[in-house]
CSV table of C-alpha atoms in Angstrom, one decimal:
chain,number,residue,atom,x,y,z
A,1,UNK,CA,-30.7,13.3,7.2
A,2,UNK,CA,-27.2,11.9,7.0
A,3,UNK,CA,-26.6,9.4,4.2
A,4,UNK,CA,-25.7,5.9,5.3
A,5,UNK,CA,-22.6,4.6,3.6
A,6,UNK,CA,-22.5,0.8,3.4
A,7,UNK,CA,-19.2,-1.1,3.1
A,8,UNK,CA,-18.6,-2.8,-0.2
A,9,UNK,CA,-20.7,-6.0,-0.7
A,10,UNK,CA,-17.6,-8.0,-1.1
A,11,UNK,CA,-16.7,-7.1,2.5
A,12,UNK,CA,-20.1,-7.6,4.0
A,13,UNK,CA,-20.6,-10.6,6.4
A,14,UNK,CA,-16.8,-11.1,6.7
A,15,UNK,CA,-14.8,-11.2,9.9
A,16,UNK,CA,-13.4,-7.9,11.2
A,17,UNK,CA,-10.1,-7.0,9.7
A,18,UNK,CA,-8.3,-7.7,13.0
A,19,UNK,CA,-6.0,-4.6,12.9
A,20,UNK,CA,-5.3,-2.5,16.0
A,21,UNK,CA,-7.5,0.5,16.8
A,22,UNK,CA,-6.6,3.5,14.6
A,23,UNK,CA,-4.6,1.4,12.1
A,24,UNK,CA,-4.7,2.6,8.6
A,25,UNK,CA,-5.0,-0.8,7.0
A,26,UNK,CA,-8.7,-0.9,7.5
A,27,UNK,CA,-9.3,2.3,5.6
A,28,UNK,CA,-6.9,1.3,2.8
A,29,UNK,CA,-8.7,-2.1,2.5
A,30,UNK,CA,-12.1,-0.5,2.3
A,31,UNK,CA,-11.2,2.0,-0.5
A,32,UNK,CA,-9.5,-0.6,-2.6
A,33,UNK,CA,-12.6,-2.8,-2.5
A,34,UNK,CA,-14.9,0.2,-3.1
A,35,UNK,CA,-13.0,0.8,-6.3
A,36,UNK,CA,-13.1,-2.9,-7.3
A,37,UNK,CA,-16.9,-3.0,-6.8
A,38,UNK,CA,-17.4,0.3,-8.7
A,39,UNK,CA,-15.4,-1.1,-11.6
A,40,UNK,CA,-17.4,-4.3,-11.5
A,41,UNK,CA,-14.3,-6.4,-11.1
A,42,UNK,CA,-15.3,-8.5,-8.0
A,43,UNK,CA,-15.0,-11.8,-9.9
A,44,UNK,CA,-11.8,-11.2,-11.8
A,45,UNK,CA,-9.8,-9.2,-9.2
A,46,UNK,CA,-7.2,-11.0,-7.1
A,47,UNK,CA,-5.2,-9.6,-4.3
A,48,UNK,CA,-1.7,-11.0,-3.5
A,49,UNK,CA,-1.1,-10.3,0.2
A,50,UNK,CA,2.2,-10.3,2.0
A,51,UNK,CA,2.4,-11.6,5.6
A,52,UNK,CA,2.3,-9.3,8.6
A,53,UNK,CA,-0.4,-6.7,9.2
A,54,UNK,CA,-1.5,-6.5,5.5
A,55,UNK,CA,-2.6,-10.2,5.6
A,56,UNK,CA,-5.6,-9.2,7.7
A,57,UNK,CA,-7.2,-8.0,4.5
A,58,UNK,CA,-7.6,-11.7,3.5
A,59,UNK,CA,-10.2,-12.3,6.2
A,60,UNK,CA,-12.0,-8.9,5.7
A,61,UNK,CA,-13.3,-9.7,2.2
A,62,UNK,CA,-14.8,-12.5,0.1
A,63,UNK,CA,-12.9,-11.9,-3.1
A,64,UNK,CA,-10.0,-13.8,-4.5
A,65,UNK,CA,-6.8,-13.6,-2.6
A,66,UNK,CA,-3.4,-15.4,-2.3
A,67,UNK,CA,-0.7,-15.1,0.3
A,68,UNK,CA,2.8,-15.2,-1.0
A,69,UNK,CA,6.0,-15.6,0.9
A,70,UNK,CA,7.2,-12.7,3.0
A,71,UNK,CA,8.5,-10.0,0.7
A,72,UNK,CA,7.5,-12.0,-2.4
A,73,UNK,CA,3.9,-10.9,-3.1
A,74,UNK,CA,5.0,-8.9,-6.2
A,75,UNK,CA,6.8,-11.6,-8.1
A,76,UNK,CA,4.0,-14.1,-7.2
A,77,UNK,CA,1.4,-11.6,-8.6
A,78,UNK,CA,3.6,-11.2,-11.7
A,79,UNK,CA,3.4,-14.9,-12.5
A,80,UNK,CA,-0.3,-15.0,-12.1
A,81,UNK,CA,-0.9,-11.9,-14.3
A,82,UNK,CA,1.1,-13.5,-17.1
A,83,UNK,CA,-1.1,-16.6,-17.2
A,84,UNK,CA,-4.3,-14.6,-16.5
A,85,UNK,CA,-3.8,-11.3,-18.3
A,86,UNK,CA,-7.5,-10.4,-18.2
A,87,UNK,CA,-7.6,-10.4,-14.4
A,88,UNK,CA,-7.1,-7.4,-12.1
A,89,UNK,CA,-4.0,-8.3,-10.2
A,90,UNK,CA,-2.7,-6.2,-7.3
A,91,UNK,CA,-0.3,-6.7,-4.4
A,92,UNK,CA,-0.9,-5.4,-0.9
A,93,UNK,CA,2.0,-5.2,1.5
A,94,UNK,CA,3.8,-3.0,4.0
A,95,UNK,CA,6.9,-0.9,3.7
A,96,UNK,CA,9.1,-3.5,5.5
A,97,UNK,CA,8.0,-6.3,3.2
A,98,UNK,CA,8.4,-4.2,0.0
A,99,UNK,CA,11.4,-2.0,0.7
A,100,UNK,CA,13.5,-4.2,3.1
A,101,UNK,CA,12.7,-7.9,2.5
A,102,UNK,CA,11.4,-7.6,-1.1
A,103,UNK,CA,13.2,-4.6,-2.5
A,104,UNK,CA,14.9,-6.6,-5.3
A,105,UNK,CA,11.6,-7.8,-6.5
A,106,UNK,CA,10.0,-4.4,-6.4
A,107,UNK,CA,12.8,-2.8,-8.4
A,108,UNK,CA,13.0,-5.5,-11.1
A,109,UNK,CA,9.2,-5.6,-11.5
A,110,UNK,CA,9.4,-1.9,-12.2
A,111,UNK,CA,12.3,-2.3,-14.6
A,112,UNK,CA,10.3,-4.9,-16.5
A,113,UNK,CA,7.2,-2.6,-16.4
A,114,UNK,CA,5.0,-5.6,-15.4
A,115,UNK,CA,1.3,-5.0,-15.9
A,116,UNK,CA,0.3,-5.3,-12.3
A,117,UNK,CA,-0.6,-2.8,-9.5
A,118,UNK,CA,1.5,-2.7,-6.3
A,119,UNK,CA,-0.1,-1.1,-3.3
A,120,UNK,CA,2.3,-0.4,-0.4
A,121,UNK,CA,1.1,0.7,3.0
A,122,UNK,CA,3.8,2.8,4.5
A,123,UNK,CA,3.6,3.2,8.3
A,124,UNK,CA,7.4,3.7,8.7
A,125,UNK,CA,7.8,0.5,10.8
A,126,UNK,CA,7.7,-3.3,10.9
A,127,UNK,CA,4.2,-3.4,12.4
A,128,UNK,CA,3.4,-7.0,13.2
A,129,UNK,CA,6.9,-8.2,14.3
A,130,UNK,CA,7.4,-5.6,17.1
A,131,UNK,CA,7.8,-2.2,15.6
A,132,UNK,CA,11.4,-2.4,14.3
A,133,UNK,CA,13.0,0.2,12.1
A,134,UNK,CA,12.1,-0.2,8.4
A,135,UNK,CA,13.5,1.4,5.3
A,136,UNK,CA,11.0,4.2,5.6
A,137,UNK,CA,11.5,5.0,9.3
A,138,UNK,CA,12.3,8.7,9.5
A,139,UNK,CA,15.5,10.3,10.7
A,140,UNK,CA,15.4,10.4,14.5
A,141,UNK,CA,12.4,8.0,14.7
A,142,UNK,CA,12.6,5.7,17.7
A,143,UNK,CA,11.8,2.1,17.1
A,144,UNK,CA,12.4,-1.2,19.0
A,145,UNK,CA,15.6,-1.7,17.0
A,146,UNK,CA,16.6,2.0,17.0
A,147,UNK,CA,15.8,3.1,20.6
A,148,UNK,CA,18.0,6.2,20.2
A,149,UNK,CA,16.4,7.2,16.9
A,150,UNK,CA,17.3,6.4,13.4
A,151,UNK,CA,20.8,7.8,12.6
A,152,UNK,CA,21.6,8.8,9.0
A,153,UNK,CA,25.3,7.8,9.3
A,154,UNK,CA,24.5,4.4,10.8
A,155,UNK,CA,21.2,3.6,9.0
A,156,UNK,CA,21.1,5.7,5.9
A,157,UNK,CA,18.3,7.8,4.6
A,158,UNK,CA,14.6,6.7,4.3
A,159,UNK,CA,13.4,5.3,1.0
A,160,UNK,CA,11.8,7.8,-1.3
A,161,UNK,CA,9.7,6.2,-4.1
A,162,UNK,CA,9.7,9.4,-6.2
A,163,UNK,CA,13.5,9.4,-6.1
A,164,UNK,CA,14.0,5.7,-6.5
A,165,UNK,CA,11.4,5.0,-9.2
A,166,UNK,CA,10.7,8.5,-10.6
A,167,UNK,CA,13.0,8.0,-13.5
A,168,UNK,CA,11.7,4.6,-14.5
A,169,UNK,CA,9.5,3.9,-17.5
A,170,UNK,CA,6.4,2.7,-15.7
A,171,UNK,CA,2.8,3.6,-16.2
A,172,UNK,CA,1.9,5.2,-12.9
A,173,UNK,CA,3.6,6.2,-9.6
A,174,UNK,CA,1.8,8.0,-6.8
A,175,UNK,CA,1.6,8.4,-3.1
A,176,UNK,CA,-1.6,9.0,-1.1
A,177,UNK,CA,-2.5,9.1,2.6
A,178,UNK,CA,-5.4,8.0,4.8
A,179,UNK,CA,-4.9,10.8,7.4
A,180,UNK,CA,-8.0,12.8,6.4
A,181,UNK,CA,-11.1,12.6,4.4
A,182,UNK,CA,-9.7,14.7,1.5
A,183,UNK,CA,-6.6,12.6,1.3
A,184,UNK,CA,-8.6,9.4,1.6
A,185,UNK,CA,-10.7,10.5,-1.4
A,186,UNK,CA,-7.6,11.4,-3.4
A,187,UNK,CA,-6.0,8.1,-2.6
A,188,UNK,CA,-9.1,6.2,-3.7
A,189,UNK,CA,-8.9,8.1,-7.0
A,190,UNK,CA,-5.2,7.1,-7.4
A,191,UNK,CA,-6.2,3.5,-6.8
A,192,UNK,CA,-8.9,3.7,-9.5
A,193,UNK,CA,-6.6,5.3,-12.0
A,194,UNK,CA,-3.9,2.6,-11.3
A,195,UNK,CA,-6.5,-0.2,-11.8
A,196,UNK,CA,-7.8,1.4,-15.0
A,197,UNK,CA,-4.3,1.7,-16.4
A,198,UNK,CA,-3.6,-1.9,-15.6
A,199,UNK,CA,-6.8,-3.2,-17.3
A,200,UNK,CA,-5.9,-1.1,-20.3
A,201,UNK,CA,-2.5,-2.9,-20.5
A,202,UNK,CA,-0.4,0.2,-19.9
A,203,UNK,CA,2.2,-1.4,-17.5
A,204,UNK,CA,3.3,-1.2,-13.9
A,205,UNK,CA,1.3,0.9,-11.6
A,206,UNK,CA,2.5,1.7,-8.1
A,207,UNK,CA,0.9,3.4,-5.1
A,208,UNK,CA,2.3,4.1,-1.7
A,209,UNK,CA,-0.2,4.9,1.1
A,210,UNK,CA,0.9,6.7,4.2
A,211,UNK,CA,-0.9,5.1,7.2
A,212,UNK,CA,-0.8,5.4,11.0
A,213,UNK,CA,0.4,2.7,13.3
A,214,UNK,CA,-0.6,3.9,16.8
A,215,UNK,CA,0.5,0.7,18.5
A,216,UNK,CA,4.1,0.8,17.4
A,217,UNK,CA,4.4,4.6,17.4
A,218,UNK,CA,3.2,4.7,21.0
A,219,UNK,CA,0.5,7.2,20.2
A,220,UNK,CA,-3.3,7.4,20.4
A,221,UNK,CA,-5.1,7.1,17.1
A,222,UNK,CA,-5.7,10.9,16.9
A,223,UNK,CA,-2.0,11.6,17.8
A,224,UNK,CA,-1.0,9.1,15.1
A,225,UNK,CA,-3.0,10.9,12.4
A,226,UNK,CA,-1.5,14.2,13.6
A,227,UNK,CA,2.0,12.7,13.2
A,228,UNK,CA,1.2,12.1,9.5
A,229,UNK,CA,0.0,15.6,9.1
A,230,UNK,CA,2.7,17.4,11.0
A,231,UNK,CA,5.7,15.2,10.2
A,232,UNK,CA,5.3,12.5,7.5
A,233,UNK,CA,3.7,14.6,4.8
A,234,UNK,CA,6.8,16.8,4.8
A,235,UNK,CA,9.1,13.8,4.3
A,236,UNK,CA,6.7,11.9,2.1
A,237,UNK,CA,4.6,14.3,0.0
A,238,UNK,CA,1.5,13.0,-1.6
A,239,UNK,CA,0.8,13.3,-5.3
A,240,UNK,CA,1.3,11.7,-8.7
A,241,UNK,CA,4.9,11.4,-9.8
A,242,UNK,CA,4.5,9.4,-13.0
A,243,UNK,CA,1.4,9.3,-15.2
A,244,UNK,CA,2.4,7.9,-18.5
């Protein structure tokens, strides 16, 4: 008999997350709150959400949450952590908010090695505002603002966290994915390690999660998962890059 897997109690009785069919935000949200519940931190954890698709998480859980200005979830979380150092503080935002709008905050938070956890859902596009090109859109990727495909000479190369942050003195840097059950389980383990390191006061922990965006990619949910497996994992390999 198959085992029934219940969603975390902190998410039970809440509104649906509101994301499009096949979106990776729902899976990412679930595994984050599974970890929080397993660690017994439901009362002290607080999520700092950005605007756009990631803000749907606010309505899918009953825990503490705060929405910062677009691209500013990370510095907002930093301020809270400094006055409430015993709390589990994490940010949840997309690649556009983190690498385009808020890149300066992301970089300087890493340079200061702030004791928070940043979780970035990378679906290689600005999801909620119409599917425009983001800093992580791949070379040749067609978006609403790059209908002919991203061009290296015009638009530069995609952001690579292992190259940008790999030499920084931070506690943890990793990339996971929600394209398959094995990768989902590995990503959940990364999140737990990041949270444990934060609660031990080790410093800045950073996780990027590859996620599908069927709506803006113009693909079915299954095709979107295959795009991650056949294309994105070669550009954005999963794994742990810093584990201090």
